[in-house]
Coordinates of C-alpha atoms in Angstrom, one line a residue:
Chain A
X1 CA 37.3 -189.6 -44.5
X2 CA 39.7 -190.9 -41.1
X3 CA 38.4 -188.0 -38.7
X4 CA 41.6 -188.0 -35.2
X5 CA 39.3 -186.6 -31.7
X6 CA 42.1 -185.7 -28.8
X7 CA 40.9 -186.1 -26.4
X8 CA 38.1 -188.3 -26.0
X9 CA 36.0 -186.2 -23.0
X10 CA 32.2 -184.2 -23.3
X11 CA 33.3 -182.7 -26.5
X12 CA 35.3 -184.8 -28.1
X13 CA 32.7 -187.8 -27.9
X14 CA 29.7 -186.1 -28.7
X15 CA 31.3 -185.4 -32.2
X16 CA 32.9 -188.4 -33.0
X17 CA 28.8 -189.8 -32.4
X18 CA 28.0 -187.0 -34.6
X19 CA 29.4 -187.1 -37.3
X20 CA 30.1 -190.5 -37.6
X21 CA 26.2 -190.5 -37.4
X22 CA 26.4 -188.1 -40.3
X23 CA 28.0 -190.0 -42.2
X24 CA 31.1 -187.0 -41.8
X25 CA 33.7 -189.3 -40.6
X26 CA 34.3 -192.9 -41.9
X27 CA 37.1 -194.0 -39.1
X28 CA 37.1 -192.0 -36.2
X29 CA 41.1 -192.6 -33.9
X30 CA 41.4 -190.8 -30.4
X31 CA 43.9 -190.0 -28.0
X32 CA 43.7 -188.8 -24.4
X33 CA 45.9 -188.9 -21.8
X34 CA 43.5 -190.3 -20.2
X35 CA 44.3 -194.2 -19.8
X36 CA 40.0 -194.6 -18.7
X37 CA 38.7 -191.9 -21.2
X38 CA 40.2 -193.9 -23.7
X39 CA 39.5 -197.3 -22.8
X40 CA 35.3 -196.0 -21.8
X41 CA 35.5 -194.8 -25.6
X42 CA 36.6 -197.7 -26.8
X43 CA 34.7 -199.8 -25.3
X44 CA 31.2 -197.9 -25.8
X45 CA 32.1 -197.2 -29.9
X46 CA 32.5 -193.4 -29.4
X47 CA 35.8 -194.7 -31.5
X48 CA 37.1 -197.2 -33.9
X49 CA 40.8 -196.9 -31.9
X50 CA 43.4 -195.4 -29.9
X51 CA 46.0 -194.0 -31.9
X52 CA 49.9 -192.1 -31.5
X53 CA 50.2 -188.8 -32.0
X54 CA 52.6 -189.7 -34.4
X55 CA 49.5 -192.3 -36.4
X56 CA 47.4 -189.1 -36.4
X57 CA 49.6 -186.9 -37.8
X58 CA 50.6 -189.0 -40.5
X59 CA 47.0 -190.7 -41.1
X60 CA 43.9 -188.4 -40.2
X61 CA 42.5 -186.2 -42.9
X62 CA 41.5 -183.8 -40.5
X63 CA 42.6 -183.3 -36.8
X64 CA 39.9 -182.6 -33.8
X65 CA 41.5 -181.2 -30.7
X66 CA 39.4 -181.2 -27.5
X67 CA 41.0 -180.9 -24.7
X68 CA 41.5 -177.7 -22.4
X69 CA 43.2 -174.8 -23.6
X70 CA 46.4 -174.8 -22.4
X71 CA 47.2 -177.9 -23.9
X72 CA 45.6 -177.2 -27.0
X73 CA 48.5 -174.5 -27.0
X74 CA 51.2 -176.7 -25.6
X75 CA 50.4 -179.1 -29.0
X76 CA 48.8 -177.6 -31.8
X77 CA 51.8 -175.9 -33.2
X78 CA 53.8 -179.9 -32.6
X79 CA 50.5 -181.0 -34.2
X80 CA 51.6 -178.7 -37.7
X81 CA 54.7 -179.2 -38.0
X82 CA 54.5 -183.2 -38.2
X83 CA 51.4 -182.9 -40.4
X84 CA 50.9 -183.4 -44.1
X85 CA 50.0 -180.6 -46.5
X86 CA 46.6 -182.3 -46.6
X87 CA 45.6 -182.7 -43.3
X88 CA 43.7 -179.8 -41.1
X89 CA 43.2 -179.5 -38.1
X90 CA 41.3 -177.9 -35.7
X91 CA 41.0 -177.0 -32.1
X92 CA 37.3 -176.6 -30.2
X93 CA 38.4 -174.3 -27.3
X94 CA 37.2 -172.2 -25.3
X95 CA 39.6 -168.4 -25.4
X96 CA 40.1 -168.1 -29.3
X97 CA 43.4 -165.9 -28.9
X98 CA 45.5 -167.3 -26.9
X99 CA 45.7 -170.4 -28.8
X100 CA 45.4 -168.3 -32.0
X101 CA 48.6 -165.9 -30.9
X102 CA 49.9 -170.2 -30.8
X103 CA 50.3 -170.4 -34.2
X104 CA 50.6 -167.4 -35.6
X105 CA 53.4 -167.8 -37.2
X106 CA 53.7 -171.0 -38.1
X107 CA 54.6 -171.8 -41.6
X108 CA 51.9 -174.8 -41.4
X109 CA 48.9 -171.9 -40.2
X110 CA 46.5 -172.1 -43.7
X111 CA 46.2 -175.2 -42.0
X112 CA 44.1 -174.6 -38.8
X113 CA 40.9 -173.5 -37.7
X114 CA 40.0 -171.5 -34.8
X115 CA 36.5 -172.7 -33.8
X116 CA 34.6 -172.6 -30.2
X117 CA 30.7 -174.2 -31.0
X118 CA 29.0 -172.8 -27.8
X119 CA 27.8 -176.2 -26.7
X120 CA 28.2 -178.6 -23.5
X121 CA 27.0 -179.6 -20.5
X122 CA 28.2 -179.6 -17.1
X123 CA 29.6 -183.2 -17.1
X124 CA 32.5 -184.7 -18.1
X125 CA 34.2 -187.1 -20.1
X126 CA 32.7 -190.3 -23.0
X127 CA 30.2 -191.2 -20.6
X128 CA 28.2 -188.0 -20.6
X129 CA 28.8 -187.5 -24.5
X130 CA 25.3 -186.7 -26.2
X131 CA 25.0 -187.6 -30.3
X132 CA 23.1 -184.6 -30.1
X133 CA 25.3 -182.2 -28.7
X134 CA 25.8 -179.1 -30.7
X135 CA 23.1 -179.7 -33.3
X136 CA 21.1 -176.7 -33.2
X137 CA 24.0 -174.2 -31.4
X138 CA 25.8 -171.4 -32.2
X139 CA 29.8 -172.1 -33.9
X140 CA 32.6 -169.8 -33.8
X141 CA 34.9 -169.6 -36.4
X142 CA 37.8 -167.0 -35.9
X143 CA 40.3 -165.3 -37.7
X144 CA 39.0 -167.2 -41.1
X145 CA 40.7 -165.2 -43.6
X146 CA 44.0 -167.4 -41.9
X147 CA 43.1 -171.2 -43.2
X148 CA 42.7 -171.9 -46.5
X149 CA 40.0 -172.3 -47.8
X150 CA 40.6 -175.6 -48.1
X151 CA 40.6 -176.1 -44.1
X152 CA 38.3 -173.8 -43.7
X153 CA 35.3 -175.2 -46.0
X154 CA 36.2 -178.7 -44.6
X155 CA 35.9 -177.3 -40.9
X156 CA 32.8 -175.9 -42.1
X157 CA 30.7 -178.1 -43.7
X158 CA 31.5 -179.7 -40.0
X159 CA 29.6 -177.3 -38.6
X160 CA 27.2 -177.5 -41.3
X161 CA 26.6 -181.3 -40.6
X162 CA 26.3 -181.0 -37.0
X163 CA 23.4 -178.4 -38.6
X164 CA 25.2 -175.6 -36.1
X165 CA 24.9 -171.7 -36.7
X166 CA 28.6 -170.8 -38.0
X167 CA 29.4 -167.0 -37.0
X168 CA 32.8 -165.8 -38.3
X169 CA 34.7 -163.9 -35.2
X170 CA 38.0 -162.2 -34.0
X171 CA 39.5 -163.7 -31.0
X172 CA 40.2 -159.6 -29.0
X173 CA 35.3 -160.3 -29.7
X174 CA 34.9 -163.5 -28.9
X175 CA 37.0 -163.8 -26.0
X176 CA 35.3 -160.5 -25.0
X177 CA 31.4 -161.9 -25.5
X178 CA 32.0 -165.0 -23.7
X179 CA 33.5 -163.9 -21.0
X180 CA 30.3 -162.3 -20.0
X181 CA 28.3 -165.0 -21.1
X182 CA 30.1 -168.3 -20.2
X183 CA 33.2 -167.5 -18.3
X184 CA 31.3 -165.3 -15.7
X185 CA 28.1 -167.9 -15.8
X186 CA 31.1 -171.0 -14.4
X187 CA 32.2 -168.5 -11.5
X188 CA 28.9 -167.4 -11.3
X189 CA 28.1 -170.8 -9.9
X190 CA 31.1 -172.4 -8.4
X191 CA 31.1 -169.6 -6.3
X192 CA 27.4 -170.4 -5.1
X193 CA 27.9 -174.0 -4.5
X194 CA 30.8 -172.8 -2.2
X195 CA 28.3 -170.8 -1.2
X196 CA 25.8 -173.0 0.3
X197 CA 28.9 -176.0 0.5
X198 CA 29.9 -173.7 3.6
X199 CA 26.4 -172.9 4.9
X200 CA 26.1 -177.0 5.0
X201 CA 28.7 -177.0 7.6
X202 CA 26.4 -175.5 10.1
X203 CA 23.4 -176.6 8.8
X204 CA 23.7 -180.1 7.6
X205 CA 20.3 -179.6 6.4
X206 CA 20.7 -176.7 3.7
X207 CA 20.3 -178.3 0.4
X208 CA 16.6 -180.4 1.2
X209 CA 15.4 -177.2 0.8
X210 CA 16.8 -176.9 -2.8
X211 CA 14.7 -176.6 -5.7
X212 CA 14.4 -175.8 -10.0
X213 CA 15.8 -172.7 -9.1
X214 CA 18.8 -173.6 -7.2
X215 CA 19.9 -176.0 -8.9
X216 CA 19.2 -174.2 -12.5
X217 CA 21.8 -171.5 -11.2
X218 CA 24.9 -173.9 -9.2
X219 CA 24.4 -176.5 -12.6
X220 CA 27.7 -174.9 -13.5
X221 CA 29.2 -176.5 -10.7
X222 CA 29.5 -179.6 -11.5
X223 CA 32.3 -178.5 -14.7
X224 CA 36.1 -179.3 -14.9
X225 CA 38.1 -178.1 -12.6
X226 CA 40.5 -179.2 -14.9
X227 CA 39.0 -178.1 -18.0
X228 CA 37.9 -174.8 -16.6
X229 CA 41.3 -173.7 -14.8
X230 CA 43.0 -172.7 -18.1
X231 CA 40.9 -171.6 -19.6
X232 CA 39.9 -168.6 -16.8
X233 CA 43.8 -167.8 -16.8
X234 CA 43.7 -167.9 -20.6
X235 CA 41.0 -165.3 -20.5
X236 CA 41.9 -163.2 -17.3
X237 CA 41.5 -159.9 -18.9
X238 CA 38.6 -160.0 -19.3
X239 CA 37.3 -161.7 -16.5
X240 CA 38.0 -160.3 -14.0
X241 CA 36.4 -156.6 -15.8
X242 CA 33.3 -158.5 -16.0
X243 CA 33.5 -159.6 -12.5
X244 CA 33.8 -156.7 -11.3
X245 CA 31.0 -156.1 -13.1
X246 CA 28.7 -159.1 -11.6
X247 CA 30.3 -158.2 -8.2
X248 CA 29.2 -154.5 -8.4
X249 CA 25.8 -154.9 -9.2
X250 CA 25.3 -157.6 -6.4
X251 CA 27.0 -155.0 -3.9
X252 CA 23.8 -152.8 -5.1
X253 CA 21.0 -155.5 -4.6
X254 CA 23.0 -155.8 -0.9
X255 CA 22.8 -152.3 -0.4
X256 CA 20.1 -151.3 -1.1
X257 CA 18.3 -154.4 0.8
X258 CA 21.6 -153.8 3.8
X259 CA 18.8 -150.1 4.0
X260 CA 15.2 -151.7 2.5
X261 CA 15.1 -149.6 0.1
X262 CA 12.4 -151.6 -1.6
X263 CA 11.8 -149.3 -4.7
X264 CA 16.0 -149.8 -5.7
X265 CA 15.8 -153.6 -4.9
X266 CA 13.0 -153.2 -7.3
X267 CA 14.0 -151.7 -10.5
X268 CA 17.7 -153.3 -10.1
X269 CA 14.8 -156.1 -10.3
X270 CA 12.9 -154.5 -13.8
X271 CA 15.9 -153.2 -15.9
X272 CA 17.6 -156.6 -15.5
X273 CA 14.0 -158.6 -16.4
X274 CA 14.8 -156.6 -20.0
X275 CA 16.5 -159.9 -20.5
X276 CA 13.2 -161.5 -21.0
X277 CA 13.3 -159.6 -25.1
X278 CA 17.2 -160.7 -25.5
X279 CA 16.5 -164.0 -24.9
Chain B
X1 CA -14.7 -178.3 -1.4
X2 CA -15.5 -174.9 -2.2
X3 CA -11.4 -172.5 -3.1
X4 CA -10.5 -170.0 -3.3
X5 CA -7.8 -168.6 -4.9
X6 CA -6.6 -164.3 -3.7
X7 CA -4.0 -164.0 -6.8
X8 CA -4.3 -166.2 -9.5
X9 CA -1.0 -165.7 -11.0
X10 CA 1.8 -168.0 -11.7
X11 CA 0.9 -169.7 -8.6
X12 CA -2.6 -169.5 -7.9
X13 CA -3.3 -171.2 -11.7
X14 CA -1.6 -173.4 -11.6
X15 CA -3.0 -174.0 -7.9
X16 CA -6.5 -174.5 -9.4
X17 CA -5.6 -176.0 -11.5
X18 CA -4.7 -179.1 -9.7
X19 CA -7.0 -178.9 -7.2
X20 CA -9.4 -179.7 -9.7
X21 CA -8.2 -182.0 -11.8
X22 CA -7.3 -184.2 -8.6
X23 CA -10.9 -183.2 -7.3
X24 CA -9.5 -181.8 -4.3
X25 CA -12.0 -178.3 -5.9
X26 CA -15.5 -178.9 -6.4
X27 CA -15.7 -174.9 -7.5
X28 CA -11.8 -172.3 -7.4
X29 CA -13.0 -168.8 -6.7
X30 CA -10.5 -166.2 -8.1
X31 CA -9.0 -162.4 -6.3
X32 CA -7.1 -160.4 -8.4
X33 CA -6.4 -156.7 -7.3
X34 CA -4.5 -157.4 -11.3
X35 CA -7.8 -156.9 -13.2
X36 CA -6.5 -158.1 -16.2
X37 CA -5.2 -161.4 -14.6
X38 CA -8.4 -161.8 -13.1
X39 CA -10.6 -161.8 -16.7
X40 CA -7.3 -163.8 -18.4
X41 CA -7.9 -166.7 -15.6
X42 CA -11.4 -166.7 -16.3
X43 CA -11.1 -166.9 -19.8
X44 CA -8.6 -169.7 -18.7
X45 CA -11.3 -171.0 -17.2
X46 CA -8.7 -171.4 -14.3
X47 CA -11.2 -170.1 -11.4
X48 CA -14.8 -170.2 -11.6
X49 CA -15.4 -167.4 -11.0
X50 CA -14.5 -163.8 -9.0
X51 CA -15.9 -162.7 -6.0
X52 CA -15.1 -160.1 -2.8
X53 CA -13.0 -160.2 -0.4
X54 CA -16.2 -160.7 2.0
X55 CA -18.3 -163.2 -0.6
X56 CA -14.7 -165.9 -0.1
X57 CA -14.6 -165.2 3.9
X58 CA -17.9 -166.0 4.0
X59 CA -18.6 -169.4 1.4
X60 CA -14.4 -170.9 0.9
X61 CA -14.0 -173.5 2.8
X62 CA -9.8 -173.8 2.1
X63 CA -8.6 -169.4 1.7
X64 CA -5.5 -169.9 -0.7
X65 CA -3.3 -166.9 -0.4
X66 CA -0.9 -166.3 -3.0
X67 CA 0.7 -163.3 -3.8
X68 CA 3.4 -161.3 -2.6
X69 CA 4.6 -161.6 1.4
X70 CA 3.8 -157.9 1.8
X71 CA 0.5 -158.9 1.0
X72 CA 0.0 -161.8 2.9
X73 CA 0.9 -160.3 6.1
X74 CA -1.4 -156.9 5.7
X75 CA -4.3 -159.5 4.4
X76 CA -4.0 -162.4 6.3
X77 CA -5.4 -160.8 10.0
X78 CA -8.4 -159.6 8.5
X79 CA -9.3 -162.7 6.3
X80 CA -8.5 -164.7 9.9
X81 CA -11.1 -161.9 11.3
X82 CA -14.0 -162.3 8.6
X83 CA -14.0 -166.0 7.9
X84 CA -16.2 -168.8 10.3
X85 CA -15.2 -171.2 12.8
X86 CA -14.7 -174.0 9.8
X87 CA -12.7 -172.0 7.6
X88 CA -9.0 -172.8 7.3
X89 CA -6.2 -170.4 5.4
X90 CA -2.9 -171.1 3.8
X91 CA -0.2 -168.7 1.9
X92 CA 2.0 -169.8 -0.4
X93 CA 4.8 -167.2 0.8
X94 CA 8.5 -167.3 0.1
X95 CA 9.0 -166.0 3.5
X96 CA 7.9 -167.5 7.1
X97 CA 9.2 -165.8 10.0
X98 CA 6.5 -162.0 8.9
X99 CA 3.9 -164.1 7.9
X100 CA 4.0 -166.0 11.0
X101 CA 4.4 -162.2 13.8
X102 CA 1.4 -160.9 11.7
X103 CA -1.1 -163.5 13.6
X104 CA 0.6 -164.4 16.1
X105 CA -1.4 -163.7 19.1
X106 CA -4.7 -163.3 16.1
X107 CA -7.7 -165.2 18.2
X108 CA -8.0 -167.2 14.8
X109 CA -4.4 -168.2 14.2
X110 CA -5.3 -172.0 14.5
X111 CA -7.9 -171.7 11.8
X112 CA -4.2 -170.5 9.6
X113 CA -1.4 -172.6 8.3
X114 CA 1.8 -171.1 7.0
X115 CA 3.6 -173.1 4.2
X116 CA 5.8 -172.6 1.5
X117 CA 5.8 -175.4 -1.6
X118 CA 9.3 -175.7 -3.0
X119 CA 8.1 -174.5 -6.7
X120 CA 7.7 -172.0 -9.2
X121 CA 8.9 -170.9 -12.7
X122 CA 10.3 -167.4 -13.7
X123 CA 7.5 -167.1 -15.5
X124 CA 4.1 -165.0 -13.6
X125 CA 0.8 -164.2 -15.1
X126 CA -2.5 -167.1 -15.6
X127 CA -0.4 -167.6 -19.0
X128 CA 2.1 -169.3 -17.5
X129 CA -0.1 -171.8 -14.7
X130 CA 0.9 -175.3 -15.2
X131 CA -1.0 -178.5 -14.0
X132 CA 1.5 -180.2 -13.6
X133 CA 4.0 -177.7 -11.1
X134 CA 3.7 -178.5 -7.8
X135 CA 4.2 -182.8 -8.4
X136 CA 6.9 -184.8 -6.5
X137 CA 8.4 -181.0 -5.4
X138 CA 8.8 -180.8 -1.8
X139 CA 6.4 -178.3 0.5
X140 CA 7.5 -176.8 3.6
X141 CA 4.9 -176.3 6.3
X142 CA 5.4 -173.7 9.8
X143 CA 4.8 -174.0 13.1
X144 CA 2.3 -176.7 12.6
X145 CA 1.3 -176.6 15.7
X146 CA -0.3 -173.7 16.0
X147 CA -2.6 -175.0 13.5
X148 CA -5.3 -176.8 14.3
X149 CA -5.9 -180.1 13.3
X150 CA -8.7 -179.7 11.1
X151 CA -6.9 -176.8 9.1
X152 CA -3.2 -179.1 9.9
X153 CA -4.8 -181.9 8.5
X154 CA -6.6 -180.6 4.8
X155 CA -3.9 -178.5 4.2
X156 CA -1.2 -181.8 4.0
X157 CA -4.1 -184.0 2.1
X158 CA -3.8 -181.5 0.0
X159 CA -0.2 -181.5 -0.7
X160 CA -0.8 -185.5 -0.9
X161 CA -2.9 -185.0 -3.7
X162 CA -0.1 -182.6 -5.4
X163 CA 2.1 -185.3 -5.3
X164 CA 4.6 -182.4 -2.7
X165 CA 6.7 -183.8 -0.3
X166 CA 6.1 -182.4 3.3
X167 CA 8.8 -181.0 5.4
X168 CA 7.6 -179.5 9.0
X169 CA 9.9 -176.7 9.8
X170 CA 10.3 -173.8 12.5
X171 CA 9.6 -170.6 10.3
X172 CA 13.1 -169.3 11.1
X173 CA 15.1 -171.8 9.9
X174 CA 12.9 -171.7 6.6
X175 CA 13.9 -168.3 6.4
X176 CA 17.7 -168.6 6.9
X177 CA 17.7 -171.7 4.5
X178 CA 15.9 -170.5 2.0
X179 CA 18.0 -167.3 2.0
X180 CA 20.5 -169.7 0.5
X181 CA 19.1 -171.7 -1.5
X182 CA 16.3 -169.8 -3.4
X183 CA 16.8 -166.4 -2.6
X184 CA 20.3 -166.0 -3.7
X185 CA 20.2 -167.9 -6.5
X186 CA 17.7 -165.1 -8.0
X187 CA 19.7 -162.4 -6.5
X188 CA 23.0 -163.8 -8.8
X189 CA 20.8 -164.2 -11.8
X190 CA 19.5 -160.0 -11.6
X191 CA 23.3 -159.3 -11.1
X192 CA 24.0 -161.1 -14.1
X193 CA 21.7 -159.7 -16.1
X194 CA 22.1 -156.0 -15.2
X195 CA 25.9 -157.5 -15.9
X196 CA 25.2 -158.7 -19.5
X197 CA 23.2 -156.0 -19.9
X198 CA 25.6 -153.9 -19.4
X199 CA 27.8 -154.7 -21.2
X200 CA 25.6 -155.1 -24.0
X201 CA 25.6 -151.1 -24.4
X202 CA 29.3 -150.8 -25.4
X203 CA 29.2 -154.4 -27.7
X204 CA 25.5 -154.9 -29.2
X205 CA 26.4 -158.6 -30.4
X206 CA 26.6 -159.3 -27.3
X207 CA 24.3 -162.4 -26.4
X208 CA 24.5 -163.3 -30.1
X209 CA 27.1 -165.3 -28.0
X210 CA 25.0 -166.9 -25.1
X211 CA 24.6 -170.3 -25.2
X212 CA 22.8 -173.1 -23.1
X213 CA 25.3 -172.2 -19.8
X214 CA 24.1 -168.7 -19.7
X215 CA 20.1 -169.0 -20.0
X216 CA 20.9 -171.3 -17.4
X217 CA 22.4 -168.9 -14.8
X218 CA 20.6 -165.7 -15.9
X219 CA 17.0 -167.6 -16.2
X220 CA 15.5 -166.6 -12.8
X221 CA 16.2 -162.6 -13.8
X222 CA 12.8 -163.2 -15.9
X223 CA 11.3 -163.5 -12.6
X224 CA 8.6 -160.9 -11.1
X225 CA 9.9 -157.7 -9.3
X226 CA 6.4 -157.1 -7.7
X227 CA 6.8 -160.5 -6.2
X228 CA 10.2 -161.0 -5.8
X229 CA 11.2 -156.9 -3.5
X230 CA 9.0 -157.5 0.2
X231 CA 10.8 -160.7 0.1
X232 CA 14.0 -159.2 0.0
X233 CA 12.4 -157.1 2.3
X234 CA 11.5 -159.2 4.5
X235 CA 13.9 -162.2 4.8
X236 CA 16.7 -158.9 4.3
X237 CA 19.7 -160.0 7.1
X238 CA 20.0 -163.0 6.3
X239 CA 19.8 -162.4 1.5
X240 CA 22.4 -159.9 3.0
X241 CA 24.0 -162.6 4.8
X242 CA 24.1 -165.5 2.2
X243 CA 24.9 -163.1 -0.3
X244 CA 27.4 -161.2 1.5
X245 CA 28.8 -164.8 1.4
X246 CA 28.7 -164.9 -1.8
X247 CA 30.1 -161.7 -3.3
X248 CA 33.4 -163.6 -0.8
X249 CA 34.0 -166.4 -2.6
X250 CA 33.6 -164.4 -5.7
X251 CA 35.7 -162.1 -4.5
X252 CA 38.5 -165.7 -4.3
X253 CA 38.0 -166.1 -7.8
X254 CA 39.3 -162.9 -9.0
X255 CA 41.8 -162.2 -6.6
X256 CA 43.0 -165.7 -8.4
X257 CA 42.4 -164.5 -11.4
X258 CA 44.5 -161.5 -11.1
X259 CA 47.1 -162.8 -9.4
X260 CA 47.1 -166.1 -12.7
X261 CA 46.9 -168.1 -9.6
X262 CA 45.8 -171.4 -11.3
X263 CA 46.3 -173.3 -8.2
X264 CA 43.8 -172.1 -6.2
X265 CA 40.5 -171.8 -9.6
X266 CA 41.4 -175.2 -9.9
X267 CA 40.9 -175.9 -5.7
X268 CA 37.9 -173.2 -5.7
X269 CA 36.7 -175.1 -8.8
X270 CA 37.1 -179.0 -7.6
X271 CA 36.0 -177.5 -3.5
X272 CA 32.3 -176.0 -5.8
X273 CA 32.5 -180.1 -7.5
X274 CA 30.9 -181.8 -4.0
X275 CA 27.3 -180.1 -5.1
X276 CA 28.0 -183.2 -7.4
X277 CA 27.0 -185.0 -4.4
X278 CA 24.2 -182.8 -3.1
X279 CA 22.0 -182.5 -5.8

């Protein structure tokens, strides 16, 4: 099968490697508006050749969109308008409502599958690609009833070959839940990075003290701003709600600490410790 | 050498295992007010025998305090009063100012070394002990000038055998820096746990969506409330400052997201991304 990857970064690159290894893709075409990423993906043999959008739409059996979510909303209707009846398009964006909205009345809506594999790292670009990135992770498919059986089965088959667990979900539920368990984590990490970097201006040795706990909580601050700015924008309402509640909990801690109220900080920590039973 | 570990949890247990493996400790005595931990540490052969405080003070060459920081402040002056001239005492608490303060005028202050190995996990108790926990990590020694050469050399020798990198620092600097790169990370994780657990009451499947990013940012919420409540209390002023600045950064994100200001979220993320050069 001829697979086209639009966006040859971490996700697109990892996918290209995994789909070739699984024998699912015989040829992988690649597109990227970042010419360095495209060249690197070719050099690393992540993709077999580069292609224009019209070549991709004409010749690929499956077109995979692994670009920022605003770019998906822009390119998806154009791609659907240019493909044949036999071509399937799938996206891997971290928001689902705006993307589904962008093609809800498109005559080829059935050729599209809206998905979101819950996999990634804090690194960016084709050099960051990992063949096993998707293995044993979850992936979400939204509005499966709006995709044709052929398109849906092709995408499900792909995710099963990648050894992913598929969950079906509506876009609104996806966007709300992912705001809490992914988007909020990113903002917590970016803000932690900003806080310690600001303190470093007064205290240049501060990072010498950092250990595994800091690394783990700040790791996501290394994520790509180009990828995340449109996610925050498209999922603004849910993220704002999650962030507001997060700030309230931080303020409960701050108040208890300012008042020297150890029984309150202990109570908050014990309540948070229920997380042990969840994951 | 006969080593006594007061507090046979994650840190004390890991230390006992490592010091025996290194040949530094020939016998390890253990004390714990949690009788289950003590029994488990004996069963797992982490310690050789249990002992009372007077046996420990009488017979150990090195007494290591791996208990919550409020318990250290309470027990340390008593231990120093009961030991011989030849005995060294070291603590491993995550705060240093209050602990140093608790013995600043003690006639045996020179027998004490104030330290903080930057190592740990989110788990608790002797079952969580890991023989390699300390390897290649940093450790801090404070007020080294107040310790006798013999005591200081013994503790330095111990940390070198554990393959740790020793940094010397005053308690105030330690407590300020560690508030930013450790204590704040814990509160960010506890609050993240509380936020998603509260949302779970409205949306019972929310944890199904959690991936590696959430795991990494929330991991520290599994930490022991008994260990952390006294740390937050002893380092309240520094933590309150760090937490206040963290909340300000989160509010900058929230405002930019509420206003649909992608150039601002992008700017904040790019600034935070400097963390890539720091660790």
